[in-house]
C-alpha cells in the first residue's frame, strides 16, 4: 500500500505563481555534493531555483506553482543518494546536534586508536633499523590490526556512508577517494602482515581518518557558529502578543493573528512580536539588533519599536504597523537566509574544481600504478605508490579553501551589521576605490526631526503636535512624534497641499506651509539662517510660529568618512536634494566633491563617467530613485531602512542607525579576499608539490596521510583569521 505524502503545509506561496519549500538534506559534506544536488534538482522541469545552503544543510527550492508535487524533490534527492525531509528549525537543530556528537565520538575513537597504533609502530620502525625479530614485528602488526580495524570501521562511517550513497546513485564525491584510500591501506596492511612483510600501514590509515575527522569537526563547528547567528535572530522572535480585544480587555494571541492597526500591550521583560509605534507609556528598550546601539533607548508616545526589541522597564501600548512576515526582523531574517546561500566567484571556482577532483584523483592514482608496473616495479610497490597518491590528494584543502573563508567572513560581517545580498559582493567590495553616497536617508537618518523645539513655547509645541496628528504628511508626522502627541484635536480638516485647520476655543488654528499660515516672513528668516532645514508653520489667532525640520546626520558619519579617506577610498555625495542642504552636509563631513539636484539618470551618468576613468565605485543609497544607480555601480549598499526595491538591488544591506558597517564591509572584504587568495595558493601549491613527489614513489602512505591532513588543517586555520576584526573607535 502506497502511503500518501502531503507536504503542502511546508510550501510557501511567494506570489507571481511561484511556490517555495525548504528541505533538510542529510549527507551533504562538500562542494561536490552541492553541485550534484543543484544540478539534479534544476533538471526537473518547472523548477526555477535550487540552492543548497551548506551551513545548515538545507535546500531552497522554487517552482511554478501547481506544476509539481514537493514529494518529487524528496524522491529526486533519494535517487541522488541523500535523505531529505521538510526543513524545520527545531528538528534540524536536533539532528545537527546528534550528528555533531557522532562526529565527536568517531574522532575520539580514531584518536585513541591512532595513539595506540603509533606506540606500536615506533618500535616496529626502530626495530627494523636494529634488526627486530620478524616474530616480534608480526606480533606488533597483528596488535595494530586488532586496534585499527574496528576503530576504522566505526570512525570511518561518516566517509564510508557518504561514499557508498554517492556510488549507489552513480556519482562520486570527495569521500569516495578517502574511503578507497583508507580501505586499500587497511587491506594492503592485512596482506602484508599475513605475508610477514616489513611494512604495514595501519598507522597511516587510522591517522588519516583522525585528521580528516578533526577537519570535518572543525568545519561543522564553524558552520554551527555561523548558523548560530541566524539562530539568535530567530530566538528574538516572540511567538505571542498581548492584544487589546476591547478598550480594557486584553488577550494573548499568536503573533500571526495580529494585524496592522491592532493595539497591543508590551510589558516589561517581553519581546515585541510586531513593528509599531508607542501610543501610550514610556519605557526603555533594547533594540541593539536594529540600531546597533548596545545601550537602552528611551521610548515615548510616537517612538517606533521593532519586532525583537526587548522592553526593559515600563508598560507600552502600541499600534501595530507590521506583523508576522512583514516586520523588519522578518526582512533581516530573509536577507540573512539569502546571504547564507550566495556564492562568490572564488567559491564557484572551487566548486568547479571540486567537480573535477574525484575523477582526476582516481585517474592519477590508476595511471601511477600502471606507470610503475610498466617501469618494472612489483605489483606490491605499484599499489603502495598508488595508495600514497590517493591519500596525498585526498580533499579537502581545495574544497575547503574558499567556502570556509566565506562562511567565517559572512558571519563576521553580520556581527558587524552587514548582510550579503550578492554572491561576489565580498570580492567587489574589496576592489573599490571610490564611494558615492546619497545624502537623504543614507548619510542622514531616515526619520525627520524637529531641531528648534526649544525655541517654541511648550504649550504651542504640544498643540501643534496634536494638530499634526490630523495629517499624513511626513513633516507633520515628525512634528507629532517630536511633540509626543497622542490625542488629535476634534473637527480638524485638511486642505490638500496646504495644511490642516480647525477651531479651538473660538480661535482658528492652522498647521502647514508658511503661506497657508501667513508666516512667510518668519519662515524666510529661519531659512536664511539654516538653508538645510524644511519648515512647517503654525498659526493660532494672530500668533505665528515656525518649526524647523530636518534629517540629522548619522551619529558616526563624519568619523566614517574620515576613516574611508584614510583607507584611500575617495568619497563624494551625489544627491537629488537642494544645493544648500547638500553643500552644508558636504562641508560638515569634509567631503570636497558633491553634486546636488541630480536626477536618477544623472547619478547613473556620474557612475559611468567614473567607471570610464577606471574607478571601482560603490554606491550607497536608500531611495526608490537610487535603485538604478545601485544596479549600475560596481557594488552597492543600502541601509535596512531603504525602500524594498533598493534593498533587493543592493549587493549588501547594513543594519542600524550608524554608518560604521560601511567601514566594516570594506575591511572584512579586503581581508577575506586576501585570505581566499592565500588559501587558493596554499591548496594549489600543496597539490603541485606533493602529487609529483608521491607519483615518483618518495612518499609512504603514512607520510601522505600526515601531509594531506596538515594541508587541510592549514587552510582552515587560515580561514579562521577572517573572524571579527577589532572594532575601530569611530
XYZ file of C-alpha atoms in Angstrom:
730
model
C 0.000 0.000 0.000
C 1.452 3.354 -1.048
C 1.297 5.984 1.702
C 0.137 9.446 0.677
C 2.679 12.183 1.309
C 1.291 15.661 1.761
C 3.922 18.385 2.162
C 1.600 21.291 1.319
C 1.884 22.543 4.912
C 5.553 23.385 4.290
C 5.031 25.115 0.931
C 5.167 28.913 0.892
C 3.394 30.819 -1.834
C 5.605 33.714 -2.892
C 3.157 35.302 -5.309
C 3.571 35.665 -9.065
C 2.824 31.957 -9.381
C 5.955 30.784 -7.541
C 5.994 28.230 -4.696
C 8.861 27.670 -2.250
C 9.907 24.910 0.133
C 12.995 24.333 2.281
C 14.231 20.759 2.632
C 16.729 19.458 5.166
C 19.206 17.117 3.464
C 21.402 14.627 5.281
C 24.816 13.708 3.917
C 25.901 16.999 2.318
C 29.609 17.189 3.023
C 31.401 19.063 0.260
C 31.170 21.319 -2.762
C 30.727 18.274 -4.975
C 27.531 17.382 -3.090
C 26.212 20.919 -3.559
C 26.865 20.841 -7.270
C 25.310 17.407 -7.700
C 22.147 18.300 -5.778
C 21.642 21.633 -7.511
C 22.171 20.121 -10.955
C 19.872 17.192 -10.200
C 17.018 19.324 -8.873
C 17.402 22.046 -11.505
C 16.969 19.401 -14.189
C 13.354 18.891 -13.087
C 11.079 20.850 -15.444
C 9.404 23.957 -13.931
C 11.976 24.254 -11.119
C 13.109 27.891 -11.108
C 15.558 27.766 -8.197
C 17.530 25.041 -6.414
C 20.070 26.447 -3.985
C 21.955 24.468 -1.331
C 22.961 26.087 1.937
C 25.946 24.085 3.180
C 25.891 25.901 6.523
C 22.622 24.400 7.680
C 22.436 21.611 5.050
C 19.246 22.982 3.584
C 17.982 23.141 0.014
C 15.774 26.055 -1.016
C 13.514 25.153 -3.926
C 11.205 27.308 -6.007
C 8.951 26.156 -8.831
C 5.944 27.171 -10.847
C 3.003 26.902 -8.517
C 0.790 23.884 -9.151
C 3.215 22.282 -11.603
C 4.997 19.938 -9.178
C 4.394 17.882 -6.056
C 7.071 18.630 -3.386
C 7.367 14.875 -2.782
C 9.064 14.653 -6.176
C 12.004 16.681 -4.856
C 12.487 14.267 -1.970
C 12.364 11.317 -4.377
C 14.928 13.020 -6.591
C 17.264 13.565 -3.641
C 16.910 9.916 -2.629
C 17.911 8.944 -6.167
C 20.956 11.204 -5.799
C 21.905 9.406 -2.588
C 20.614 11.814 0.070
C 17.894 11.560 2.665
C 15.643 14.618 2.719
C 12.599 15.906 4.566
C 10.870 19.272 5.063
C 13.084 21.677 6.956
C 12.016 22.630 10.466
C 14.448 24.621 12.565
C 13.941 22.633 15.779
C 14.208 19.237 14.079
C 17.194 20.302 12.019
C 18.985 21.631 15.079
C 18.375 18.377 16.976
C 19.649 16.322 14.022
C 22.678 18.575 13.708
C 23.463 18.253 17.406
C 23.237 14.465 17.169
C 25.486 14.455 14.101
C 27.982 16.641 15.938
C 28.041 14.225 18.867
C 28.511 11.303 16.467
C 31.444 13.054 14.780
C 32.996 13.704 18.154
C 32.625 10.038 19.126
C 34.211 8.981 15.839
C 37.040 11.434 16.422
C 37.565 10.137 19.947
C 37.718 6.510 18.763
C 40.063 7.364 15.872
C 42.358 9.491 18.064
C 42.545 6.795 20.754
C 43.357 4.148 18.146
C 45.941 6.390 16.479
C 47.820 6.957 19.716
C 47.977 3.232 20.456
C 48.850 2.168 16.910
C 51.585 4.803 16.741
C 53.005 3.476 20.019
C 53.297 0.093 18.318
C 54.584 1.499 15.033
C 57.504 3.367 16.569
C 59.143 0.169 17.961
C 58.488 -1.551 14.628
C 60.168 1.197 12.670
C 63.039 1.482 15.132
C 63.161 -2.353 15.378
C 63.653 -2.619 11.623
C 66.691 -0.478 11.972
C 68.117 -2.520 14.837
C 67.187 -5.912 13.367
C 63.945 -6.577 15.282
C 62.979 -10.227 15.150
C 60.339 -10.975 12.440
C 58.125 -12.657 15.026
C 58.149 -9.529 17.176
C 57.343 -7.347 14.153
C 54.467 -9.637 13.129
C 53.121 -9.563 16.664
C 53.096 -5.760 16.716
C 51.437 -5.703 13.285
C 48.663 -8.003 14.454
C 48.092 -5.959 17.586
C 47.910 -2.870 15.384
C 45.360 -4.593 13.150
C 43.315 -5.584 16.191
C 43.109 -1.929 17.227
C 42.911 -0.219 13.832
C 40.358 -2.366 12.014
C 37.387 -1.986 14.406
C 38.338 1.639 15.067
C 38.389 2.403 11.326
C 35.111 0.572 10.823
C 33.452 2.828 13.403
C 35.280 6.121 12.923
C 35.192 5.920 9.118
C 31.399 5.769 8.963
C 30.922 9.454 8.014
C 33.102 8.920 4.927
C 32.079 5.357 4.070
C 28.341 6.134 4.198
C 28.728 9.236 2.074
C 30.888 7.419 -0.491
C 28.506 4.455 -0.606
C 25.478 6.691 -1.181
C 27.317 8.562 -3.931
C 28.416 5.368 -5.690
C 24.983 3.806 -5.335
C 23.486 6.739 -7.215
C 26.174 6.503 -9.899
C 28.145 9.530 -8.736
C 31.386 10.276 -6.954
C 32.169 12.813 -4.289
C 35.213 13.737 -2.249
C 34.546 10.952 0.241
C 34.992 8.281 -2.433
C 38.794 8.660 -2.780
C 39.083 8.994 1.006
C 37.222 5.715 1.527
C 39.144 3.941 -1.229
C 42.450 5.179 0.211
C 41.628 4.033 3.761
C 40.232 0.659 2.697
C 43.147 -0.030 0.356
C 45.661 0.919 3.037
C 43.995 -1.400 5.555
C 43.594 -4.253 3.075
C 47.206 -3.947 1.936
C 48.356 -3.915 5.555
C 46.476 -7.147 6.289
C 48.036 -8.804 3.235
C 51.459 -7.512 4.275
C 51.003 -8.802 7.817
C 49.881 -12.224 6.630
C 52.887 -12.321 4.325
C 55.278 -11.373 7.178
C 56.312 -8.230 5.270
C 58.323 -5.471 6.869
C 55.761 -2.713 6.253
C 52.121 -2.367 7.255
C 50.069 0.835 7.045
C 47.541 0.550 9.841
C 49.074 3.693 11.330
C 48.653 5.640 8.080
C 45.008 4.620 7.630
C 43.895 5.394 11.166
C 45.900 8.627 11.333
C 44.343 9.728 8.037
C 40.885 9.170 9.497
C 41.788 11.045 12.673
C 42.980 14.157 10.864
C 40.088 14.077 8.405
C 37.676 13.866 11.325
C 39.421 16.796 13.010
C 38.947 18.802 9.822
C 35.334 17.767 9.442
C 34.550 18.520 13.072
C 36.188 21.947 12.844
C 34.284 22.646 9.641
C 30.994 21.690 11.222
C 31.806 23.763 14.272
C 32.425 26.832 12.106
C 29.149 26.273 10.287
C 27.312 25.923 13.578
C 28.777 29.193 14.774
C 27.650 30.933 11.619
C 24.256 29.309 11.849
C 24.034 30.411 15.462
C 23.820 33.992 14.188
C 20.610 33.135 12.380
C 19.510 31.093 15.353
C 19.989 34.040 17.654
C 17.936 36.132 15.274
C 15.155 33.565 15.256
C 15.260 33.494 19.043
C 14.345 37.177 19.049
C 11.001 36.393 17.503
C 8.171 36.451 20.012
C 5.577 33.813 19.258
C 2.690 35.581 21.021
C 1.456 39.119 21.560
C -0.859 40.671 24.101
C -3.633 42.197 22.036
C -6.392 44.577 23.135
C -9.693 42.916 22.182
C -11.680 45.650 23.957
C -10.974 49.062 25.487
C -9.767 47.445 28.717
C -9.657 43.789 27.792
C -6.543 42.018 26.622
C -5.895 38.568 25.227
C -2.680 36.702 24.483
C -2.823 35.626 20.840
C -0.360 34.067 18.389
C 1.798 36.670 16.686
C 0.418 35.515 13.338
C -3.077 36.600 14.457
C -2.034 40.247 14.903
C -2.787 42.628 12.046
C -1.680 46.150 11.181
C -3.759 48.690 13.090
C -4.296 46.440 16.134
C -3.371 47.728 19.579
C -1.047 45.549 21.654
C 0.397 45.743 25.138
C 4.126 45.253 25.663
C 5.008 44.631 29.281
C 8.447 44.873 30.931
C 10.613 41.848 30.157
C 8.703 40.978 26.977
C 9.970 40.989 23.415
C 7.916 42.777 20.827
C 6.324 40.465 18.267
C 5.407 43.320 15.941
C 6.623 46.572 14.433
C 4.653 49.521 15.715
C 4.582 52.904 17.384
C 4.055 53.692 21.029
C 0.725 55.391 21.670
C 0.852 55.312 25.457
C 3.515 54.752 28.087
C 7.232 55.323 28.474
C 9.993 52.803 28.853
C 13.498 51.801 27.836
C 14.027 49.130 25.212
C 16.938 47.070 23.980
C 16.895 47.218 20.173
C 20.586 46.653 19.566
C 19.872 44.425 16.591
C 18.133 47.207 14.687
C 20.095 50.270 15.712
C 23.437 48.721 16.576
C 23.373 50.609 19.861
C 24.007 48.408 22.869
C 22.693 50.992 25.314
C 18.977 51.016 26.027
C 16.834 53.508 24.132
C 14.134 55.585 25.794
C 10.760 55.384 24.065
C 7.669 57.505 24.465
C 4.448 58.078 22.527
C 5.348 58.320 18.858
C 8.539 56.245 19.133
C 8.989 53.317 16.801
C 9.516 49.846 18.297
C 10.566 46.922 16.120
C 9.894 43.221 16.453
C 12.575 41.540 18.523
C 13.111 44.589 20.766
C 13.152 43.798 24.487
C 11.097 46.044 26.751
C 13.151 46.846 29.828
C 11.022 48.904 32.223
C 7.516 50.402 31.752
C 4.457 49.004 30.002
C 3.798 50.260 26.475
C 0.613 50.405 24.480
C 1.475 50.191 20.785
C -0.317 50.467 17.482
C 0.807 47.729 15.088
C 2.290 48.856 11.787
C 3.550 45.441 10.625
C 3.284 41.920 11.982
C 4.414 38.402 11.226
C 6.398 38.228 7.946
C 6.036 41.963 7.344
C 8.248 43.046 10.245
C 11.745 44.421 9.903
C 13.027 41.380 11.814
C 11.488 39.079 9.186
C 13.143 41.176 6.456
C 16.511 40.764 8.168
C 15.924 37.022 8.524
C 15.172 36.725 4.813
C 18.284 38.710 3.933
C 20.361 36.514 6.216
C 18.977 33.354 4.627
C 19.817 34.756 1.228
C 23.287 35.745 2.381
C 23.955 32.171 3.505
C 23.052 30.833 0.077
C 25.013 33.225 -2.110
C 28.342 32.105 -3.514
C 31.294 34.173 -4.542
C 33.238 33.867 -7.785
C 36.016 32.118 -5.873
C 33.556 29.655 -4.328
C 32.133 28.934 -7.763
C 35.701 28.370 -8.994
C 36.340 25.967 -6.106
C 33.031 24.229 -6.869
C 34.069 23.642 -10.467
C 37.493 22.383 -9.368
C 35.839 20.069 -6.850
C 33.593 18.569 -9.524
C 36.699 17.547 -11.454
C 38.536 16.454 -8.350
C 37.347 12.857 -7.782
C 37.715 11.591 -11.361
C 41.110 13.299 -11.723
C 42.384 11.787 -8.465
C 41.199 8.293 -9.383
C 42.712 8.547 -12.838
C 46.024 9.843 -11.443
C 46.302 7.016 -8.889
C 45.432 4.394 -11.502
C 47.895 5.772 -14.057
C 50.572 5.909 -11.354
C 50.105 2.224 -10.654
C 50.153 1.351 -14.374
C 53.223 3.545 -14.897
C 55.170 1.847 -12.135
C 54.196 -1.609 -13.426
C 55.397 -0.673 -16.904
C 58.604 0.662 -15.346
C 59.227 -2.775 -13.868
C 58.102 -2.275 -10.274
C 56.420 -5.093 -8.422
C 52.652 -5.176 -8.039
C 53.138 -4.563 -4.318
C 55.223 -1.413 -4.821
C 52.948 -0.114 -7.580
C 49.862 -0.467 -5.367
C 51.590 1.161 -2.366
C 52.616 4.127 -4.515
C 49.083 4.427 -5.919
C 47.683 4.395 -2.365
C 50.093 7.165 -1.387
C 48.936 9.232 -4.379
C 45.307 8.609 -3.475
C 45.853 9.671 0.121
C 48.043 12.681 -0.536
C 45.486 14.139 -2.934
C 42.569 13.485 -0.628
C 40.484 16.553 -0.067
C 39.730 18.816 1.359
C 42.339 21.582 1.087
C 40.913 22.683 -2.239
C 37.322 22.045 -1.288
C 37.671 23.917 2.000
C 39.958 26.721 0.813
C 37.316 29.239 -0.247
C 33.976 28.197 1.312
C 35.421 28.280 4.813
C 36.702 31.843 4.337
C 33.339 32.990 3.008
C 31.497 31.238 5.833
C 33.655 32.846 8.507
C 33.694 36.261 6.780
C 29.897 36.270 6.287
C 29.378 35.579 9.975
C 31.865 38.274 10.955
C 30.198 40.807 8.663
C 26.769 40.041 10.049
C 28.058 40.607 13.563
C 29.257 43.996 12.285
C 25.781 44.733 10.905
C 26.313 43.832 7.237
C 24.269 41.292 5.267
C 25.433 39.930 1.924
C 22.866 40.058 -0.826
C 25.095 39.018 -3.684
C 27.450 36.094 -4.159
C 30.519 38.002 -5.261
C 29.939 41.074 -3.093
C 32.990 40.349 -0.937
C 35.364 40.392 -3.904
C 33.794 43.506 -5.415
C 33.759 45.479 -2.160
C 37.420 44.616 -1.669
C 38.216 46.240 -5.009
C 36.500 49.601 -4.519
C 38.448 52.852 -4.534
C 35.527 55.290 -4.576
C 32.201 55.561 -2.746
C 29.242 57.662 -3.814
C 26.825 58.434 -1.015
C 23.264 59.553 -1.455
C 22.539 62.147 1.206
C 18.958 61.821 2.376
C 18.369 58.670 4.388
C 21.922 57.447 3.820
C 24.306 59.994 5.302
C 21.345 61.265 7.299
C 18.964 59.285 9.457
C 15.799 58.240 7.641
C 13.422 59.990 10.020
C 12.847 63.734 10.221
C 13.315 65.562 13.487
C 12.296 68.981 14.842
C 15.506 70.876 15.551
C 14.176 74.139 17.070
C 11.660 72.814 19.575
C 13.469 74.654 22.388
C 12.664 77.972 20.713
C 8.921 77.309 20.761
C 6.756 77.507 23.921
C 5.911 74.079 25.275
C 2.145 74.593 25.112
C 2.398 75.700 21.472
C 4.601 72.715 20.641
C 2.105 70.338 22.233
C -0.875 71.945 20.490
C 0.904 71.890 17.093
C 1.689 68.220 17.667
C -1.972 67.398 18.306
C -2.923 69.340 15.204
C -0.278 67.446 13.193
C -1.967 64.142 14.035
C -4.670 65.049 11.515
C -2.172 64.961 8.628
C -0.257 62.131 6.983
C 2.450 64.435 5.644
C 5.957 63.225 6.722
C 6.830 66.635 8.144
C 3.606 66.693 10.177
C 4.290 63.147 11.371
C 7.749 64.227 12.523
C 6.240 67.171 14.415
C 3.613 64.963 16.080
C 6.226 62.419 17.041
C 8.601 65.032 18.452
C 5.778 66.616 20.475
C 4.688 63.245 21.835
C 1.127 63.987 20.707
C -1.377 61.187 21.226
C -4.838 62.780 21.098
C -5.814 64.585 17.879
C -7.895 67.752 18.046
C -11.532 67.297 17.041
C -13.036 68.917 13.949
C -9.766 69.350 12.052
C -9.910 69.416 8.254
C -7.075 69.125 5.771
C -6.602 71.276 2.718
C -4.617 69.225 0.232
C -1.201 70.685 -0.470
C -1.655 73.417 2.155
C -2.059 72.021 5.658
C -4.692 71.386 8.313
C -7.007 73.814 10.043
C -9.664 73.913 12.770
C -11.128 75.988 15.559
C -10.067 75.768 19.209
C -11.857 77.828 21.863
C -13.107 80.232 19.243
C -9.703 80.747 17.639
C -8.645 79.394 14.289
C -5.585 77.113 14.378
C -3.545 76.176 11.317
C -0.570 73.994 10.608
C 1.063 73.769 7.199
C 3.024 75.783 4.671
C 4.217 79.265 5.682
C 1.918 80.813 3.104
C -1.064 78.838 4.374
C -0.337 80.087 7.889
C 0.691 83.593 6.748
C 4.136 83.136 8.287
C 6.336 83.689 5.226
C 8.494 86.313 6.906
C 9.309 84.066 9.864
C 9.977 81.128 7.547
C 12.284 83.133 5.257
C 14.205 84.431 8.262
C 14.676 80.875 9.545
C 15.684 79.557 6.120
C 18.221 82.341 5.667
C 19.924 81.210 8.884
C 19.776 77.488 8.148
C 19.076 76.640 4.479
C 19.329 72.920 5.175
C 16.049 72.647 7.065
C 12.461 72.321 5.918
C 9.856 74.457 7.659
C 6.285 73.978 8.805
C 4.304 76.895 10.208
C 1.723 77.078 12.992
C -0.868 79.824 13.483
C -3.283 80.430 16.351
C -5.238 83.638 16.072
C -2.655 86.313 15.446
C 0.287 84.303 16.789
C 2.719 82.682 14.363
C 5.466 80.096 14.897
C 7.726 78.203 12.519
C 9.178 74.737 13.159
C 12.466 73.712 11.546
C 12.534 70.065 10.492
C 15.477 68.220 9.051
C 17.181 64.874 8.936
C 20.132 64.619 11.266
C 23.414 63.205 10.048
C 24.088 59.686 11.214
C 25.992 59.946 14.504
C 29.242 58.490 13.180
C 29.042 59.864 9.622
C 31.986 62.245 9.983
C 34.248 59.607 11.546
C 33.314 57.032 8.894
C 34.039 59.413 6.022
C 37.424 60.245 7.564
C 38.190 56.544 8.042
C 37.326 55.775 4.417
C 39.545 58.580 3.166
C 42.320 57.279 5.417
C 41.996 53.889 3.679
C 42.480 55.505 0.283
C 38.807 55.436 -0.695
C 37.631 58.667 -2.334
C 34.187 59.838 -1.216
C 31.613 62.068 -2.868
C 27.951 62.954 -2.420
C 25.525 62.725 -5.329
C 22.066 63.739 -4.175
C 18.787 64.894 -5.579
C 18.350 67.228 -2.605
C 18.622 71.034 -2.723
C 22.041 72.549 -3.190
C 22.179 74.383 0.174
C 21.358 71.201 2.061
C 23.893 69.093 0.154
C 26.597 71.741 0.452
C 26.029 72.022 4.200
C 26.293 68.253 4.633
C 29.432 68.072 2.483
C 31.112 70.864 4.449
C 30.179 69.282 7.747
C 31.566 65.907 6.634
C 34.576 67.440 4.865
C 33.690 65.850 1.533
C 35.217 68.050 -1.186
C 33.248 66.636 -4.104
C 29.476 66.796 -4.209
C 26.607 67.211 -6.629
C 23.115 68.429 -5.770
C 19.762 68.359 -7.504
C 20.711 65.408 -9.676
C 18.211 63.045 -11.249
C 18.485 59.226 -11.248
C 19.799 59.477 -14.809
C 22.455 61.967 -13.669
C 23.584 59.545 -10.961
C 23.964 56.739 -13.477
C 25.852 59.084 -15.812
C 28.225 60.053 -12.981
C 28.893 56.391 -12.138
C 29.502 55.664 -15.815
C 31.938 58.568 -16.036
C 33.901 57.283 -13.028
C 33.937 53.761 -14.446
C 35.438 55.040 -17.698
C 38.144 56.720 -15.616
C 38.958 53.330 -14.125
C 37.355 53.715 -10.699
C 35.664 50.849 -8.888
C 32.611 52.617 -7.492
C 30.443 51.629 -4.568
C 27.031 53.327 -4.468
C 25.371 53.720 -1.072
C 21.741 54.802 -1.288
C 18.301 54.079 0.081
C 15.584 55.674 -2.010
C 13.471 54.209 -4.763
C 15.177 56.638 -7.139
C 18.568 55.208 -6.118
C 17.778 51.699 -7.365
C 19.044 52.306 -10.950
C 22.344 53.760 -9.734
C 22.719 50.931 -7.187
C 22.447 48.481 -10.066
C 24.852 50.483 -12.234
C 27.662 50.668 -9.660
C 30.500 48.141 -9.314
C 28.975 47.195 -5.970
C 26.184 48.728 -3.907
C 24.953 49.002 -0.376
C 21.680 50.080 1.258
C 20.536 50.645 4.828
C 17.890 48.299 6.194
C 15.507 51.281 6.230
C 15.765 51.573 2.420
C 12.907 51.004 0.018
C 12.386 47.302 -0.714
C 13.434 47.731 -4.341
C 16.696 49.352 -3.264
C 17.325 46.576 -0.729
C 16.723 43.939 -3.386
C 19.056 45.698 -5.825
C 21.883 46.359 -3.393
C 24.700 43.834 -3.019
C 24.901 44.455 0.721
C 22.460 45.737 3.334
C 23.517 47.267 6.628
C 21.671 47.431 9.941
C 21.236 50.193 12.443
C 21.447 53.954 12.510
C 25.225 54.116 12.324
C 27.345 54.220 9.170
C 30.128 52.090 10.676
C 29.004 48.930 8.797
C 30.292 50.557 5.596
C 33.807 50.559 7.085
C 33.295 47.033 8.394
C 32.250 45.837 4.926
C 35.363 47.305 3.332
C 37.742 45.961 5.989
C 36.236 42.474 6.179
C 36.012 42.149 2.400
C 39.615 43.163 1.841
C 40.802 40.730 4.480
C 38.540 37.901 3.227
C 39.720 38.345 -0.364
C 43.315 38.223 0.791
C 42.650 35.011 2.737
C 40.766 33.429 -0.176
C 43.723 34.019 -2.444
C 46.147 32.724 0.183
C 44.089 29.564 0.678
C 43.798 29.007 -3.053
C 47.563 29.345 -3.451
C 48.133 27.018 -0.477
C 45.791 24.336 -1.847
C 47.067 24.518 -5.405
C 50.693 24.779 -4.258
C 50.319 21.777 -1.976
C 48.929 19.608 -4.781
C 51.524 20.824 -7.312
C 54.326 19.948 -4.877
C 53.033 16.817 -3.158
C 51.449 14.928 -6.048
C 54.600 14.659 -8.228
C 56.621 13.555 -5.186
C 54.036 10.864 -4.419
C 53.892 9.738 -8.057
C 57.675 9.349 -8.065
C 57.373 6.990 -5.089
C 59.115 9.113 -2.463
C 56.144 9.161 -0.095
C 54.828 6.355 2.062
C 51.101 6.205 2.895
C 51.927 7.369 6.450
C 53.710 10.491 5.228
C 50.948 11.070 2.677
C 48.326 10.967 5.432
C 50.277 13.461 7.528
C 50.832 15.806 4.573
C 47.207 15.749 3.418
C 45.835 16.301 6.911
C 48.274 19.113 7.510
C 47.242 20.926 4.327
C 43.530 20.748 5.179
C 44.044 21.982 8.720
C 46.339 24.746 7.469
C 43.716 26.250 5.144
C 41.051 26.004 7.828
C 43.202 27.745 10.401
C 43.997 30.408 7.833
C 40.261 30.834 7.149
C 39.640 31.422 10.849
C 41.646 34.638 10.533
C 38.581 36.116 8.793
C 36.865 36.285 12.170
C 35.656 39.665 13.537
C 38.238 42.418 13.377
C 38.934 44.664 16.345
C 36.364 47.448 16.234
C 37.757 50.807 15.271
C 36.669 53.525 17.645
C 34.548 55.736 15.368
